[in-house]
Short mmCIF file of C-alpha atoms and ligand atoms in Angstrom, two decimals:
data_model
loop_
_atom_site.label_atom_id
_atom_site.label_comp_id
_atom_site.label_asym_id
_atom_site.label_seq_id
_atom_site.Cartn_x
_atom_site.Cartn_y
_atom_site.Cartn_z
CA MET A 1 66.85 142.47 214.49
CA ASP A 2 67.26 139.05 216.03
CA PHE A 3 66.43 136.85 213.09
CA LEU A 4 68.52 134.06 214.59
CA ALA A 5 65.84 133.55 217.22
CA ASP A 6 63.99 131.13 214.95
CA PHE A 7 67.01 128.92 214.78
CA ARG A 8 68.03 129.07 218.39
CA PRO A 9 67.05 125.93 220.30
CA THR A 10 65.38 126.39 223.66
CA SER A 11 67.29 123.45 225.08
CA ILE A 12 70.08 121.41 223.68
CA HIS A 13 68.94 117.91 222.80
CA PRO A 14 70.45 115.35 225.18
CA ILE A 15 72.93 113.10 223.48
CA PRO A 16 71.17 109.76 223.13
CA THR A 17 72.79 106.67 224.53
CA THR A 18 72.11 103.08 223.83
CA THR A 19 73.50 99.74 224.85
CA ILE A 20 74.78 97.05 222.61
CA SER A 21 75.53 93.44 223.34
CA VAL A 22 78.82 92.08 222.26
CA ASP A 23 79.81 88.54 221.79
CA PRO A 24 83.51 88.72 221.07
CA PRO A 25 85.47 85.63 220.07
CA GLY A 26 86.88 84.02 223.24
CA GLY A 27 83.97 85.16 225.37
CA THR A 28 83.52 88.20 227.52
CA ASN A 29 84.34 86.77 230.93
CA THR A 30 86.56 83.75 231.05
CA HIS A 31 86.24 83.58 234.84
CA HIS A 32 82.52 83.23 234.70
CA PRO A 33 81.38 79.65 235.10
CA GLY A 34 80.36 78.38 231.74
CA GLY A 35 81.69 81.49 230.02
CA GLY A 36 84.90 80.08 228.52
CA GLY A 37 85.15 78.99 224.95
CA GLY A 38 83.07 81.79 223.45
CA GLY A 39 79.43 82.19 222.70
CA GLY A 40 78.48 82.46 226.37
CA GLY A 41 78.16 85.85 228.11
CA HIS A 42 76.53 89.05 226.82
CA LEU A 43 77.95 92.13 228.47
CA PRO A 44 75.98 95.35 227.92
CA LEU A 45 78.29 98.25 227.11
CA PRO A 46 77.10 101.88 227.27
CA THR A 47 78.01 103.81 224.13
CA ASP A 48 77.26 107.23 222.63
CA THR A 49 75.75 107.26 219.19
CA PHE A 50 77.73 109.34 216.77
CA PRO A 51 76.54 112.95 217.31
CA THR A 52 75.15 114.49 214.15
CA PRO A 53 75.19 118.30 214.01
CA ASP A 54 72.04 120.14 213.02
CA LEU A 55 72.72 122.33 209.98
CA HIS A 56 70.89 125.64 209.84
CA TYR A 57 70.71 127.37 206.49
CA LEU A 58 70.49 131.16 206.49
CA HIS A 59 69.21 132.06 203.05
CA SER A 60 67.24 134.59 201.06
CA THR A 61 63.47 134.36 200.76
CA HIS A 62 60.90 135.58 198.27
CA THR A 63 61.61 139.19 199.40
CA GLY A 64 65.30 139.00 198.52
CA GLN A 65 64.66 137.29 195.22
CA THR A 66 62.06 139.88 194.22
CA ALA A 67 64.55 142.62 195.11
CA LEU A 68 67.16 140.97 192.83
CA TRP A 69 64.73 140.96 189.89
CA ILE A 70 63.75 144.60 190.51
CA ILE A 71 67.39 145.69 190.56
CA PHE A 72 68.10 143.66 187.41
CA THR A 73 65.23 145.51 185.69
CA LEU A 74 66.53 148.90 186.83
CA PHE A 75 69.98 148.18 185.41
CA THR A 76 68.47 146.97 182.14
CA ILE A 77 66.40 150.13 181.72
CA GLY A 78 69.41 152.25 182.73
CA LEU A 79 71.56 150.51 180.14
CA VAL A 80 69.05 151.12 177.34
CA GLY A 81 68.99 154.80 178.34
CA VAL A 82 72.79 155.03 178.19
CA LEU A 83 72.89 153.36 174.78
CA PHE A 84 70.33 155.87 173.57
CA LEU A 85 72.42 158.78 174.93
CA THR A 86 75.50 157.28 173.25
CA LEU A 87 73.87 157.40 169.81
CA ARG A 88 73.11 161.07 170.30
CA THR A 89 76.72 161.90 171.17
CA GLU A 90 79.61 162.63 168.84
CA LYS A 91 81.88 159.56 168.56
CA ARG A 92 84.96 161.25 170.07
CA ASN A 93 82.95 162.20 173.17
CA ARG A 94 81.72 158.71 173.94
CA PHE A 95 84.39 157.68 176.45
CA PHE A 96 82.19 158.05 179.53
CA HIS A 97 79.26 156.51 177.66
CA GLY A 98 81.33 153.44 176.80
CA ALA A 99 82.64 153.02 180.35
CA SER A 100 79.12 153.48 181.79
CA ALA A 101 77.52 151.06 179.32
CA LEU A 102 80.10 148.43 180.33
CA VAL A 103 79.46 149.02 184.04
CA LEU A 104 75.69 148.69 183.59
CA THR A 105 75.98 145.60 181.37
CA ILE A 106 78.13 143.83 183.97
CA ALA A 107 75.77 144.85 186.78
CA MET A 108 72.75 143.69 184.80
CA LEU A 109 74.38 140.31 184.15
CA SER A 110 75.45 139.83 187.76
CA TYR A 111 71.93 140.58 189.03
CA LEU A 112 70.47 138.24 186.41
CA ALA A 113 72.87 135.53 187.64
CA MET A 114 71.96 136.07 191.30
CA ALA A 115 68.22 136.27 190.58
CA THR A 116 68.37 132.94 188.76
CA GLY A 117 70.30 131.28 191.58
CA LEU A 118 73.82 131.44 190.13
CA GLY A 119 76.94 132.68 191.88
CA ILE A 120 75.80 131.65 195.36
CA SER A 121 77.55 129.43 197.94
CA TYR A 122 76.96 128.48 201.56
CA ILE A 123 79.71 129.54 203.97
CA PRO A 124 79.98 128.11 207.52
CA ILE A 125 79.64 130.91 210.06
CA HIS A 126 80.00 131.16 213.83
CA ASN A 127 77.14 130.17 216.12
CA HIS A 128 77.52 132.84 218.78
CA GLY A 129 74.70 132.79 221.28
CA VAL A 130 73.90 129.14 220.66
CA LYS A 131 75.19 126.84 223.35
CA GLY A 132 76.59 123.56 222.23
CA SER A 133 78.50 122.88 219.08
CA LEU A 134 75.89 120.63 217.51
CA HIS A 135 74.20 123.56 215.80
CA HIS A 136 76.09 124.58 212.71
CA PHE A 137 75.13 127.63 210.69
CA VAL A 138 75.79 128.17 207.02
CA ARG A 139 74.97 131.47 205.38
CA GLN A 140 74.31 132.12 201.73
CA LEU A 141 77.04 134.14 200.09
CA TYR A 142 76.18 135.89 196.84
CA TRP A 143 79.70 135.90 195.47
CA ALA A 144 78.62 136.93 191.96
CA ARG A 145 78.60 140.51 193.25
CA TYR A 146 82.36 140.34 193.84
CA VAL A 147 82.89 139.33 190.21
CA ASP A 148 80.73 142.32 189.26
CA TRP A 149 82.71 144.69 191.53
CA LEU A 150 86.03 143.31 190.26
CA PHE A 151 85.25 144.76 186.83
CA THR A 152 82.86 147.64 187.53
CA THR A 153 84.72 149.45 190.33
CA PRO A 154 87.90 149.87 188.20
CA LEU A 155 85.75 151.30 185.39
CA LEU A 156 84.05 153.76 187.76
CA LEU A 157 87.44 154.81 189.11
CA LEU A 158 88.78 155.14 185.57
CA SER A 159 85.95 157.56 184.75
CA LEU A 160 86.67 159.61 187.87
CA ALA A 161 90.44 159.62 187.25
CA SER A 162 89.96 160.70 183.62
CA LEU A 163 87.61 163.47 184.62
CA ALA A 164 90.25 164.84 187.01
CA GLY A 165 93.02 164.34 184.46
CA LEU A 166 94.93 162.10 186.88
CA SER A 167 98.29 160.84 185.57
CA PRO A 168 98.29 157.34 184.02
CA ALA A 169 100.64 156.18 186.81
CA SER A 170 98.29 157.32 189.59
CA THR A 171 95.27 155.97 187.69
CA LEU A 172 96.94 152.56 187.46
CA ALA A 173 97.83 152.66 191.16
CA VAL A 174 94.21 153.43 192.06
CA ILE A 175 92.86 150.64 189.83
CA LEU A 176 95.34 148.03 191.09
CA GLY A 177 94.61 149.05 194.69
CA ASP A 178 90.90 148.65 193.97
CA ILE A 179 91.34 145.15 192.51
CA PHE A 180 93.37 144.23 195.59
CA MET A 181 90.56 145.59 197.79
CA ILE A 182 87.86 143.53 196.05
CA VAL A 183 89.90 140.31 195.99
CA THR A 184 90.80 140.51 199.71
CA GLY A 185 87.16 141.44 200.41
CA LEU A 186 86.11 138.24 198.63
CA PHE A 187 88.66 136.28 200.70
CA SER A 188 87.07 137.73 203.82
CA ALA A 189 83.60 136.71 202.67
CA ILE A 190 84.47 133.13 201.71
CA THR A 191 86.58 132.28 204.76
CA PRO A 192 84.65 129.71 206.80
CA SER A 193 84.35 131.13 210.30
CA ARG A 194 82.70 128.44 212.39
CA TRP A 195 85.68 128.52 214.72
CA ALA A 196 87.58 131.42 216.23
CA SER A 197 90.57 130.99 213.91
CA GLY A 198 88.31 131.32 210.88
CA GLU A 199 86.68 134.40 212.33
CA ARG A 200 90.05 135.98 212.97
CA ALA A 201 91.03 135.31 209.35
CA THR A 202 87.75 136.81 208.11
CA TRP A 203 88.36 140.06 209.98
CA ALA A 204 92.04 140.12 209.09
CA TYR A 205 91.14 140.07 205.37
CA PHE A 206 88.50 142.69 206.05
CA GLY A 207 91.16 144.92 207.64
CA ILE A 208 93.56 144.43 204.71
CA SER A 209 90.80 145.26 202.23
CA SER A 210 89.80 148.37 204.20
CA PHE A 211 93.40 149.53 204.22
CA ALA A 212 93.45 149.32 200.39
CA PHE A 213 90.15 151.23 200.35
CA LEU A 214 91.69 154.12 202.30
CA LEU A 215 94.79 154.07 200.12
CA ILE A 216 92.93 154.34 196.82
CA TRP A 217 90.75 157.17 198.08
CA GLY A 218 93.81 158.92 199.48
CA ILE A 219 95.46 158.87 196.04
CA LEU A 220 92.24 159.82 194.29
CA PHE A 221 91.55 162.82 196.52
CA ILE A 222 95.08 164.16 196.95
CA ASN A 223 96.37 163.65 193.39
CA GLY A 224 92.94 163.97 191.78
CA LEU A 225 92.20 167.39 193.27
CA LYS A 226 95.70 168.60 192.31
CA ALA A 227 95.16 167.42 188.72
CA ALA A 228 91.63 168.82 188.59
CA ASN A 229 93.07 172.31 189.24
CA TYR A 230 94.27 172.31 185.63
CA ARG A 231 90.77 171.64 184.32
CA PRO A 232 88.07 174.25 183.71
CA ARG A 233 86.07 175.32 186.75
CA ASN A 234 82.96 173.28 186.01
CA THR A 235 84.94 170.08 185.32
CA LYS A 236 86.78 170.50 188.62
CA GLY A 237 83.44 171.10 190.33
CA LEU A 238 81.93 167.98 188.77
CA PHE A 239 84.94 165.89 189.79
CA THR A 240 84.73 167.16 193.37
CA LEU A 241 81.01 166.46 193.55
CA LEU A 242 81.23 162.98 192.02
CA ALA A 243 84.32 161.98 194.03
CA ALA A 244 82.73 163.11 197.32
CA MET A 245 79.43 161.39 196.53
CA THR A 246 81.15 158.20 195.39
CA PHE A 247 83.40 158.12 198.44
CA ALA A 248 80.40 158.49 200.78
CA LEU A 249 78.55 155.68 198.99
CA TRP A 250 81.54 153.38 198.88
CA THR A 251 82.15 153.70 202.65
CA ALA A 252 78.71 152.15 203.18
CA TYR A 253 79.84 148.90 201.48
CA PRO A 254 82.20 147.74 204.27
CA ILE A 255 79.49 148.66 206.80
CA VAL A 256 76.91 146.44 205.05
CA PHE A 257 79.57 143.75 204.75
CA GLY A 258 80.32 143.96 208.49
CA LEU A 259 76.64 143.54 209.34
CA SER A 260 75.96 140.72 206.89
CA GLU A 261 78.79 138.51 205.63
CA GLY A 262 81.04 139.64 208.51
CA ALA A 263 79.11 139.54 211.80
CA ASN A 264 75.83 138.02 210.56
CA LYS A 265 73.72 140.71 212.24
CA ILE A 266 71.26 141.20 209.36
CA SER A 267 69.42 138.64 207.23
CA VAL A 268 70.41 137.65 203.69
CA ASP A 269 67.32 139.51 202.41
CA ALA A 270 68.37 142.71 204.19
CA GLU A 271 71.85 142.26 202.76
CA ILE A 272 70.49 141.94 199.20
CA ILE A 273 68.37 145.08 199.60
CA ALA A 274 71.16 147.14 201.21
CA TYR A 275 73.76 146.21 198.57
CA GLY A 276 71.09 146.69 195.88
CA ILE A 277 70.37 150.29 196.93
CA LEU A 278 74.10 151.03 197.08
CA ASP A 279 74.76 149.41 193.68
CA VAL A 280 71.97 151.36 192.02
CA ALA A 281 73.21 154.65 193.52
CA ALA A 282 76.91 153.95 192.84
CA LYS A 283 76.35 152.82 189.26
CA LEU A 284 73.14 154.33 187.87
CA GLY A 285 73.30 157.51 189.97
CA PHE A 286 76.97 158.02 189.13
CA THR A 287 76.50 157.30 185.42
CA TYR A 288 73.59 159.64 184.85
CA LEU A 289 75.10 162.48 186.90
CA LEU A 290 78.30 162.17 184.89
CA LEU A 291 76.64 161.92 181.47
CA PHE A 292 74.21 164.77 182.06
CA LEU A 293 76.48 167.19 183.90
CA HIS A 294 79.66 166.79 181.90
CA SER A 295 79.99 169.28 179.07
CA HIS A 296 81.33 168.10 175.73
CA GLU A 297 82.81 171.47 174.86
CA GLU A 298 86.15 170.75 176.38
CA ASN A 299 88.85 168.36 175.20
CA GLY A 300 90.49 166.24 177.89
CA PRO A 301 91.87 162.78 178.66
CA TRP A 302 88.40 161.43 177.88
CA THR A 303 88.42 162.73 174.28
CA LEU A 304 88.79 159.69 172.04
CA PRO A 305 91.38 159.88 169.22
CA ASP A 306 90.26 159.59 165.59
CA TRP A 307 92.15 156.32 165.03
CA TRP A 308 89.96 154.77 167.74
CA VAL A 309 86.57 155.91 166.53
CA GLU A 310 86.98 156.20 162.73
CA THR A 311 87.31 153.47 160.11
CA PRO A 312 90.92 153.53 158.80
CA GLN A 313 91.17 155.46 155.52
CA GLY A 314 93.89 155.93 152.92
CA TYR A 315 95.75 152.66 153.30
CA GLY A 316 94.92 151.23 149.86
CA PRO A 317 97.47 151.18 146.99
CA ASP A 318 95.85 154.21 145.40
CA GLY A 319 95.66 156.09 148.70
CA ARG A 320 91.87 156.15 148.56
CA GLY A 321 91.37 153.88 151.56
CA THR A 322 90.87 150.16 151.84
CA TYR A 323 87.39 150.17 150.45
CA GLY A 324 88.16 152.88 147.87
CA SER A 325 91.00 150.85 146.33
CA LEU A 326 88.90 147.70 146.16
CA GLY A 327 86.17 149.76 144.58
CA SER A 328 88.46 151.09 141.85
CA ARG A 329 89.72 147.60 140.95
CA GLY A 330 86.12 146.44 140.84
CA GLY A 331 85.46 149.27 138.45
CA ASP A 332 88.21 147.98 136.05
CA ARG A 333 86.58 144.58 135.92
CA ASP A 334 83.25 146.11 135.11
C1 RET B 401 84.31 145.03 201.03
C2 RET B 401 84.64 144.19 202.25
C3 RET B 401 85.96 144.36 202.79
C4 RET B 401 86.27 145.79 203.13
C5 RET B 401 85.86 146.73 202.06
C6 RET B 401 84.95 146.41 201.08
C7 RET B 401 84.62 147.44 200.09
C8 RET B 401 83.87 147.34 199.02
C9 RET B 401 83.53 148.40 198.11
C10 RET B 401 82.74 148.07 197.07
C11 RET B 401 82.24 148.97 196.12
C12 RET B 401 81.43 148.51 195.19
C13 RET B 401 80.77 149.29 194.21
C14 RET B 401 80.01 148.59 193.35
C15 RET B 401 79.19 149.06 192.33
O1 RET B 401 79.26 149.97 191.66
C16 RET B 401 84.82 144.27 199.81
C17 RET B 401 82.82 145.10 201.01
C18 RET B 401 86.49 148.10 202.11
C19 RET B 401 83.99 149.76 198.35
C20 RET B 401 80.92 150.73 194.14
#
């Protein structure tokens, strides 16, 4: 798809020249008869006008903006569904519901921001294929999605790690690696790459981020599968299915990045739609598979303790709980 064709000039505009007359103090040619003493000769000097680069904005259109609103709506409906499922679930079994509701709320907000024009910047990119340096390209970067990913990807990984029964140390390593991956990915996206040095920096950050990506999935698969062996058969099966599906989906993110923010091969609209499909699958698909397929029979790292889900009881002076003790004093006054 050569969407740059619209922007590519058929010929480079010639640099205009003009002549100006100068009348410097002391004259321009003291040897010229009558020239001495100033005010006499006018010598035309050829000069270049200051070259002004043409700025080309690569931005989303009505298609991309409609896609953002559709995805926002999907996340909103998905969130309402999760809240409904939460109410129907015993409090101690609401760990995955809570994590999923948070993920969907953040996604909904980030799509609302992007659809209303927030969280967007223009980043200078290379102008490969366009001769002459007077054509500068800037491409819209929807950085709000990185803020979304910074919070949602750790929550998704936390759900996966808890399902496998991964140790807290490995879980922390996976989450920190993930944060590192998103932050260096953002660095890659915001590095201006009009010149070769900027492009090198963009791809260097991309490489660092991809390395973190492989590391976190290495830990998650190797340690996660080991830990999942101690879980009942169906929990291990669900972890294996979700981890494999999530890994496959997540590998598509750097590919979309490479084609859009990285090498500028696809339009901003195509980028919005591609990331949108991935986000819906990685968040809504993941959430609903997890909530519907996971059985509540079994206790595990996801089972919430009573002190977390119940109102504290029995702390009043008469041992009847905070509200009970207040109630009894109230009764005296009656
Ligand atoms: C970037 C670019 C740099 C290289 C890599 C990336 C990976 C991003 C991933 C994002 C996953 C997001 C999800 C969001 C919603 O649920 C930052 C694109 C490796 C894996 C799952």
